Every structure is written in structure tokens, then in C-alpha cells.
């Protein structure tokens, strides 16, 4: 893979590496020795049924949840030896927006810019608001925003500190066509800039369309992985069915074609 030469050498060498992750909730083991690598300029779609552990994995990778076993590393940083530096390289969009309803869009971003100690934060806030097409609504309260607008602002929050890795949990859920197209453009631009993108979805067509690689999560592990080139939603679904047909675990659990 050829990476943009303008990137700093350290960034071009860095990658996300997760090894042998396990995580349980009560008696239910959600992650079972899962290993995963994401390299610069990759867009990896993680596909699995609802409840397969996609959100749990992203929460572990974002250092929002501790694994019981295993290791996560970004370049030379881990959540254990350098948690602040590790988080600084990561932008996260989860099911909840992590925004404050009673603050405006600009005030939300100003708050997060202080957390990340962003220099010239007003300029950066204007940049990300323009990127997500919310500059005209910057001073309106978040509670007045539609679902699509809140999701776009959550993406702006995730991009604010210019992270090297984006973790996106079902980023298209509830978005209208305009917001979906904007979200896709931002994901593609991030990868073109050499960033790593790991997103979860249960939509096979969407996974193939947006990604450079598709990983299937089943039974707590990455059961299958392939470059997306040459794949279709139909062929990906057929592969998924082959992996899960004996367990029957995909029936009625929100896998889309």
C-alpha cells in the first residue's frame, strides 16, 4: 500500500494492533481471543449481527472499556502505558453522540478543544463545522438538531483534534441521504489523508461500498477477512451465511442486504 508521502514518518509507521482480546459480561463471553490490525489509509468495515460484539470491540479499542485479556497498541502507545497519548490519536463516534444538549454546536466543540489543548481552537472549530456543513447552525442548541445533524456534529467532534484513527460505530444509522453522503465523503477523505478508519455495520452493501477491507465478526472473533475489491453485498452475505449457517445466529438479528 502506498501512503501519502507528506505524512510524518512516525505516523506512516503507526498502526492499530489488537491481539487476543477477551471480554465477558456475566456468563456471556463477547470477545473470544479477537485479533485485528488496521493500517494507515485503510477503511475497514467490521460486519456482524446485532449483539455480535462490534460495539464492545470499539469501546475496548477506544479505551472506554478494559479487556480481560489481550493487548491494544497504536504505534508505541497502549491504553496502559500512555492512556492520554493513546486517546489523542483516536476519534470516536458511538451510538450516543457524547454531546451536551444544552450547549450550542460551537460551545460543544470549544469544550472538547480544551480537553485536547488545541492551539487556535476557534479556527479549527470553524474548519470542522464547515466540513460537516453546520457552520450556519453553529450557535444553535444541540437539542434543536435533527438526528442527522447531531451525528454530523459528533463526527466534527471526533475530527476536531485531527486524530490518526477513527472508530465509527454504525455511523450511518438514522441519517438522511444528504447526511449519509457527507459522512461517506468525510470517511473517504480521512483515508485519503492517510488516516485509519474502522467502522461497524450490519449492512453488507454498505460495507463493500465504503471500505478497502471487510472483516466478519462471528463467535467473538474475526472469522473472515478480505479486501473489498471484487466483493459485492450479495457475495459478502453468502460468505457470512456460510460462517453462521450451523449456529443459526444470524436469523432475525438485523443483518441487511
XYZ file of N, CA, C and O in Angstrom, residues 113-246:
536
model
N -12.271 21.077 22.567
C -10.966 21.611 22.163
C -10.093 21.904 23.381
O -8.864 21.774 23.319
N -10.722 22.285 24.490
C -9.950 22.498 25.725
C -9.393 21.174 26.251
O -8.255 21.118 26.739
N -10.195 20.131 26.160
C -9.720 18.820 26.621
C -8.482 18.376 25.848
O -7.567 17.759 26.404
N -8.468 18.682 24.552
C -7.351 18.256 23.701
C -6.279 19.335 23.569
O -5.312 19.144 22.832
N -6.478 20.465 24.261
C -5.497 21.550 24.252
C -5.126 21.956 22.820
O -3.950 22.041 22.451
N -6.152 22.200 22.017
C -5.964 22.526 20.604
C -5.548 23.990 20.461
O -6.232 24.892 20.953
N -4.442 24.215 19.782
C -3.987 25.575 19.515
C -4.886 26.212 18.455
O -5.325 25.529 17.514
N -5.143 27.509 18.599
C -6.013 28.244 17.669
C -7.334 27.487 17.486
O -7.748 27.168 16.361
N -7.977 27.201 18.592
C -9.174 26.350 18.580
C -10.328 26.971 17.806
O -11.094 26.252 17.160
N -10.472 28.299 17.834
C -11.573 28.924 17.108
C -11.472 28.647 15.608
O -12.476 28.360 14.946
N -10.265 28.711 15.077
C -10.063 28.411 13.654
C -10.386 26.950 13.359
O -11.060 26.649 12.367
N -9.914 26.065 14.220
C -10.163 24.631 13.992
C -11.655 24.319 14.104
O -12.189 23.511 13.336
N -12.348 24.950 15.032
C -13.791 24.736 15.182
C -14.519 25.176 13.921
O -15.411 24.473 13.420
N -14.147 26.325 13.370
C -14.763 26.777 12.118
C -14.500 25.786 10.994
O -15.397 25.503 10.180
N -13.300 25.223 10.956
C -12.955 24.264 9.905
C -13.831 23.020 9.973
O -14.382 22.584 8.951
N -13.963 22.420 11.167
C -14.716 21.168 11.250
C -16.208 21.406 11.086
O -16.915 20.550 10.535
N -16.705 22.556 11.533
C -18.121 22.866 11.305
C -18.408 23.005 9.813
O -19.454 22.561 9.329
N -17.477 23.583 9.092
C -17.645 23.686 7.639
C -17.568 22.314 6.990
O -18.317 22.022 6.057
N -16.683 21.451 7.488
C -16.548 20.106 6.941
C -17.848 19.323 7.039
O -18.181 18.532 6.152
N -18.607 19.522 8.120
C -19.852 18.761 8.311
C -21.087 19.605 7.971
O -22.210 19.232 8.299
N -20.847 20.731 7.295
C -21.934 21.587 6.806
C -22.861 22.064 7.920
O -24.083 22.065 7.785
N -22.272 22.483 9.040
C -23.056 23.006 10.156
C -22.629 24.419 10.551
O -23.027 24.907 11.607
N -21.828 25.065 9.717
C -21.341 26.388 10.082
C -22.482 27.393 10.236
O -22.404 28.303 11.064
N -23.572 27.209 9.486
C -24.696 28.147 9.595
C -25.549 27.895 10.835
O -26.389 28.724 11.194
N -25.331 26.759 11.493
C -26.105 26.412 12.694
C -25.223 26.362 13.938
O -25.619 25.802 14.962
N -24.050 26.947 13.846
C -23.029 26.800 14.881
C -23.475 27.268 16.245
O -23.061 26.705 17.268
N -24.343 28.271 16.316
C -24.705 28.851 17.604
C -26.096 28.442 18.075
O -26.651 29.049 18.998
N -26.644 27.385 17.470
C -27.926 26.847 17.900
C -27.702 25.678 18.859
O -26.699 24.961 18.785
N -28.641 25.497 19.777
C -28.516 24.440 20.772
C -28.629 23.066 20.115
O -29.452 22.854 19.218
N -27.819 22.139 20.611
C -27.799 20.796 20.045
C -29.154 20.106 20.198
O -29.548 19.309 19.349
N -29.888 20.433 21.243
C -31.180 19.762 21.452
C -32.182 20.101 20.353
O -33.185 19.396 20.199
N -31.930 21.148 19.580
C -32.824 21.504 18.481
C -32.424 20.823 17.172
O -33.121 20.968 16.167
N -31.332 20.091 17.178
C -30.816 19.466 15.961
C -31.556 18.166 15.652
O -31.964 17.435 16.566
N -31.672 17.848 14.366
C -32.185 16.548 13.940
C -31.154 15.471 14.242
O -29.994 15.770 14.568
N -31.568 14.208 14.110
C -30.644 13.092 14.325
C -29.442 13.197 13.380
O -28.296 13.019 13.787
N -29.693 13.525 12.115
C -28.601 13.631 11.161
C -27.635 14.744 11.513
O -26.411 14.588 11.393
N -28.162 15.878 11.971
C -27.299 16.995 12.359
C -26.467 16.659 13.587
O -25.279 17.004 13.670
N -27.073 15.971 14.549
C -26.315 15.567 15.737
C -25.206 14.591 15.367
O -24.098 14.664 15.921
N -25.494 13.685 14.437
C -24.462 12.736 14.011
C -23.324 13.466 13.296
O -22.145 13.160 13.507
N -23.663 14.451 12.469
C -22.634 15.230 11.786
C -21.785 16.007 12.789
O -20.556 16.103 12.657
N -22.417 16.546 13.832
C -21.659 17.254 14.851
C -20.780 16.289 15.646
O -19.657 16.636 16.040
N -21.275 15.079 15.890
C -20.457 14.068 16.574
C -19.223 13.723 15.743
O -18.128 13.505 16.288
N -19.379 13.689 14.421
C -18.226 13.441 13.552
C -17.257 14.622 13.627
O -16.034 14.435 13.672
N -17.809 15.850 13.660
C -16.944 17.028 13.827
C -16.159 16.939 15.126
O -14.966 17.277 15.176
N -16.826 16.517 16.207
C -16.145 16.339 17.495
C -15.020 15.327 17.375
O -13.920 15.530 17.908
N -15.275 14.227 16.663
C -14.260 13.177 16.522
C -13.074 13.641 15.683
O -11.948 13.179 15.885
N -13.325 14.554 14.744
C -12.254 15.037 13.866
C -11.510 16.235 14.437
O -10.451 16.618 13.921
N -12.030 16.826 15.494
C -11.560 18.111 15.999
C -10.058 18.139 16.261
O -9.367 19.089 15.894
N -9.525 17.088 16.870
C -8.105 17.067 17.242
C -7.235 16.375 16.197
O -6.096 16.013 16.458
N -7.803 16.197 14.979
C -7.077 15.623 13.849
C -6.450 14.269 14.204
O -5.235 14.067 14.089
N -7.286 13.299 14.615
C -6.750 12.002 15.045
C -6.246 11.176 13.862
O -6.633 11.408 12.713
N -5.402 10.211 14.156
C -4.887 9.311 13.131
C -5.810 8.121 12.885
O -5.705 7.460 11.854
N -6.674 7.824 13.854
C -7.571 6.673 13.763
C -8.988 7.110 14.101
O -9.215 7.765 15.117
N -9.947 6.736 13.249
C -11.359 6.988 13.505
C -12.060 5.666 13.790
O -11.945 4.709 13.012
N -12.777 5.614 14.904
C -13.594 4.455 15.278
C -15.051 4.902 15.192
O -15.480 5.762 15.957
N -15.803 4.311 14.269
C -17.160 4.760 13.975
C -18.134 3.602 14.147
O -18.083 2.623 13.405
N -19.018 3.718 15.117
C -19.976 2.655 15.426
C -21.303 2.937 14.715
O -22.027 3.844 15.098
N -21.577 2.169 13.661
C -22.799 2.336 12.865
C -23.012 3.813 12.504
O -24.050 4.406 12.830
N -22.062 4.437 11.814
C -22.135 5.888 11.603
C -23.301 6.348 10.740
O -23.680 7.515 10.787
N -23.889 5.443 9.939
C -24.969 5.842 9.034
C -26.362 5.695 9.646
O -27.350 6.079 9.025
N -26.456 5.120 10.834
C -27.757 4.838 11.428
C -28.573 6.116 11.603
O -28.125 7.086 12.225
N -29.784 6.131 11.047
C -30.700 7.243 11.226
C -30.401 8.466 10.382
O -31.048 9.503 10.560
N -29.436 8.386 9.460
C -29.077 9.548 8.667
C -29.944 9.658 7.412
O -30.289 8.648 6.799
N -30.259 10.890 7.020
C -30.923 11.096 5.746
C -29.884 11.014 4.633
O -28.681 10.858 4.883
N -30.349 11.110 3.382
C -29.443 10.907 2.255
C -28.304 11.922 2.237
O -27.143 11.564 2.017
N -28.622 13.187 2.505
C -27.581 14.220 2.487
C -26.524 13.942 3.534
O -25.317 14.033 3.270
N -26.972 13.597 4.746
C -26.015 13.335 5.827
C -25.200 12.084 5.544
O -24.003 12.030 5.864
N -25.842 11.059 4.942
C -25.117 9.833 4.591
C -24.025 10.109 3.569
O -22.894 9.606 3.677
N -24.352 10.914 2.570
C -23.367 11.246 1.540
C -22.216 12.047 2.123
O -21.048 11.836 1.772
N -22.519 12.964 3.031
C -21.477 13.759 3.675
C -20.594 12.884 4.554
O -19.362 13.015 4.561
N -21.219 11.963 5.288
C -20.466 11.039 6.140
C -19.508 10.204 5.296
O -18.331 10.043 5.650
N -20.001 9.692 4.173
C -19.147 8.882 3.296
C -17.988 9.707 2.747
O -16.850 9.230 2.680
N -18.254 10.937 2.369
C -17.196 11.802 1.847
C -16.107 12.035 2.900
O -14.912 11.974 2.598
N -16.528 12.269 4.144
C -15.555 12.516 5.210
C -14.724 11.275 5.496
O -13.516 11.374 5.768
N -15.350 10.099 5.458
C -14.612 8.852 5.677
C -13.571 8.649 4.580
O -12.408 8.320 4.843
N -13.980 8.857 3.341
C -13.048 8.677 2.221
C -11.912 9.698 2.282
O -10.757 9.368 1.988
N -12.228 10.931 2.665
C -11.193 11.953 2.765
C -10.202 11.629 3.870
O -8.992 11.840 3.725
N -10.714 11.104 4.987
C -9.819 10.712 6.086
C -8.808 9.669 5.623
O -7.616 9.767 5.915
N -9.296 8.662 4.896
C -8.392 7.625 4.391
C -7.413 8.194 3.373
O -6.233 7.833 3.357
N -7.898 9.110 2.513
C -7.016 9.735 1.523
C -5.913 10.535 2.200
O -4.814 10.672 1.651
N -6.187 11.039 3.386
C -5.189 11.784 4.155
C -4.267 10.865 4.952
O -3.431 11.346 5.735
N -4.453 9.556 4.795
C -3.583 8.595 5.472
C -4.072 8.126 6.820
O -3.379 7.391 7.524
N -5.285 8.530 7.195
C -5.830 8.100 8.480
C -6.371 6.681 8.379
O -6.661 6.189 7.289
N -6.506 6.041 9.523
C -7.119 4.721 9.628
C -8.577 4.872 10.022
O -8.893 5.685 10.891
N -9.461 4.088 9.408
C -10.886 4.133 9.737
C -11.361 2.712 9.991
O -11.186 1.826 9.153
N -11.953 2.501 11.157
C -12.606 1.234 11.475
C -14.057 1.554 11.800
O -14.339 2.289 12.745
N -14.979 1.036 10.979
C -16.395 1.297 11.213
C -17.154 -0.013 11.316
O -16.771 -1.020 10.710
N -18.221 -0.002 12.097
C -19.050 -1.186 12.232
C -20.332 -0.994 11.440
O -20.841 0.119 11.285
N -20.843 -2.099 10.916
C -22.110 -2.069 10.190
C -22.673 -3.477 10.140
O -21.944 -4.465 10.312
N -23.991 -3.579 9.935
C -24.583 -4.879 9.641
C -25.179 -4.870 8.240
O -25.943 -5.751 7.878
N -24.802 -3.859 7.435
C -25.292 -3.715 6.074
C -24.195 -4.157 5.101
O -23.170 -3.499 4.961
N -24.406 -5.277 4.423
C -23.372 -5.844 3.557
C -23.047 -4.932 2.379
O -21.879 -4.759 2.024
N -24.062 -4.366 1.738
C -23.816 -3.482 0.596
C -22.998 -2.265 1.005
O -22.062 -1.861 0.304
N -23.356 -1.685 2.116
C -22.658 -0.507 2.610
C -21.203 -0.835 2.947
O -20.289 -0.062 2.644
N -20.990 -1.973 3.568
C -19.636 -2.387 3.947
C -18.733 -2.486 2.727
O -17.591 -1.998 2.735
N -19.233 -3.093 1.660
C -18.432 -3.256 0.453
C -18.192 -1.916 -0.227
O -17.092 -1.630 -0.715
N -19.221 -1.049 -0.239
C -19.133 0.215 -0.969
C -18.126 1.177 -0.358
O -17.424 1.895 -1.088
N -18.021 1.218 0.959
C -17.220 2.248 1.617
C -15.803 1.806 1.939
O -14.896 2.627 2.054
N -15.558 0.507 2.071
C -14.313 0.056 2.698
C -13.255 -0.380 1.696
O -13.531 -0.637 0.519
N -12.034 -0.477 2.189
C -10.959 -1.141 1.453
C -10.809 -2.588 1.902
O -10.204 -3.395 1.206
N -11.362 -2.899 3.086
C -11.305 -4.269 3.612
C -12.550 -4.535 4.432
O -13.071 -3.631 5.087
N -13.026 -5.783 4.387
C -14.175 -6.192 5.183
C -13.757 -7.330 6.098
O -13.138 -8.305 5.651
N -14.079 -7.193 7.393
C -13.854 -8.256 8.374
C -15.201 -8.712 8.909
O -16.042 -7.869 9.259
N -15.402 -10.010 8.980
C -16.631 -10.553 9.542
C -16.381 -10.983 10.978
O -15.468 -11.773 11.262
N -17.182 -10.452 11.886
C -17.091 -10.783 13.307
C -18.154 -11.820 13.629
O -19.349 -11.582 13.448
N -17.707 -12.970 14.087
C -18.630 -14.054 14.432
C -18.036 -14.870 15.559
O -16.846 -15.166 15.570
N -18.875 -15.193 16.521
C -18.459 -16.010 17.656
C -17.283 -15.397 18.400
O -16.387 -16.092 18.872
N -17.286 -14.053 18.483
C -16.290 -13.360 19.276
C -14.939 -13.183 18.637
O -14.004 -12.705 19.289
N -14.802 -13.532 17.346
C -13.526 -13.416 16.657
C -13.737 -12.872 15.257
O -14.850 -12.868 14.742
N -12.634 -12.437 14.632
C -12.667 -12.124 13.215
C -12.579 -13.453 12.478
O -11.532 -14.094 12.434
N -13.702 -13.885 11.914
C -13.770 -15.203 11.307
C -13.358 -15.211 9.840
O -13.073 -16.283 9.281
N -13.360 -14.036 9.219
C -13.060 -13.953 7.783
C -12.677 -12.525 7.470
O -13.234 -11.589 8.024
N -11.703 -12.340 6.556
C -11.254 -11.001 6.199
C -10.849 -11.003 4.734
O -10.228 -11.960 4.245
N -11.201 -9.909 4.020
C -10.858 -9.843 2.602
C -10.844 -8.392 2.140
O -11.637 -7.570 2.621
N -9.972 -8.042 1.183
C -10.111 -6.743 0.530
C -11.496 -6.632 -0.092
O -12.064 -7.625 -0.561
N -12.047 -5.441 -0.095
C -13.407 -5.273 -0.613
C -13.462 -5.278 -2.130
O -14.535 -5.495 -2.706
N -12.327 -5.038 -2.794
C -12.307 -5.050 -4.257
C -12.764 -6.418 -4.768
O -12.259 -7.460 -4.339
N -13.726 -6.412 -5.673
C -14.241 -7.658 -6.225
C -15.391 -8.254 -5.449
O -16.036 -9.198 -5.919
N -15.667 -7.717 -4.256
C -16.795 -8.208 -3.465
C -18.071 -7.472 -3.851
O -18.036 -6.354 -4.355
N -19.192 -8.090 -3.590
C -20.498 -7.438 -3.682
C -21.236 -7.711 -2.381
O -20.853 -8.593 -1.604
N -22.291 -6.947 -2.144
C -23.092 -7.213 -0.960
C -23.622 -8.629 -0.961
O -23.658 -9.298 0.080
N -24.010 -9.120 -2.137
C -24.555 -10.474 -2.262
C -23.503 -11.529 -1.932
O -23.774 -12.482 -1.187
N -22.297 -11.374 -2.475
C -21.252 -12.370 -2.205
C -20.807 -12.323 -0.749
O -20.491 -13.360 -0.149
N -20.789 -11.110 -0.164
C -20.409 -10.998 1.243
C -21.454 -11.661 2.131
O -21.104 -12.355 3.097
N -22.729 -11.476 1.807
C -23.781 -12.125 2.582
C -23.670 -13.635 2.484
O -23.841 -14.352 3.476
N -23.366 -14.149 1.284
C -23.228 -15.598 1.104
C -22.092 -16.142 1.966
O -22.223 -17.200 2.598
N -20.979 -15.402 2.017
C -19.855 -15.825 2.860
C -20.255 -15.804 4.330
O -19.941 -16.730 5.092
N -20.957 -14.745 4.731
C -21.419 -14.637 6.107
C -22.341 -15.805 6.462
O -22.233 -16.403 7.541
N -23.251 -16.141 5.558
C -24.176 -17.244 5.814
C -23.438 -18.574 5.968
O -23.820 -19.410 6.789
N -22.385 -18.754 5.181
C -21.603 -19.984 5.302
C -20.961 -20.091 6.681
O -20.864 -21.180 7.252
N -20.524 -18.961 7.230
C -19.883 -18.970 8.541
C -20.874 -19.233 9.667
O -20.521 -19.794 10.700
N -22.123 -18.787 9.468
C -23.080 -18.807 10.572
C -24.212 -19.812 10.398
O -25.035 -19.951 11.299
N -24.251 -20.506 9.272
C -25.415 -21.342 8.971
C -25.663 -22.409 10.027
O -26.815 -22.714 10.361
N -24.599 -22.978 10.584
C -24.805 -24.056 11.550
C -25.247 -23.543 12.916
O -25.937 -24.223 13.645
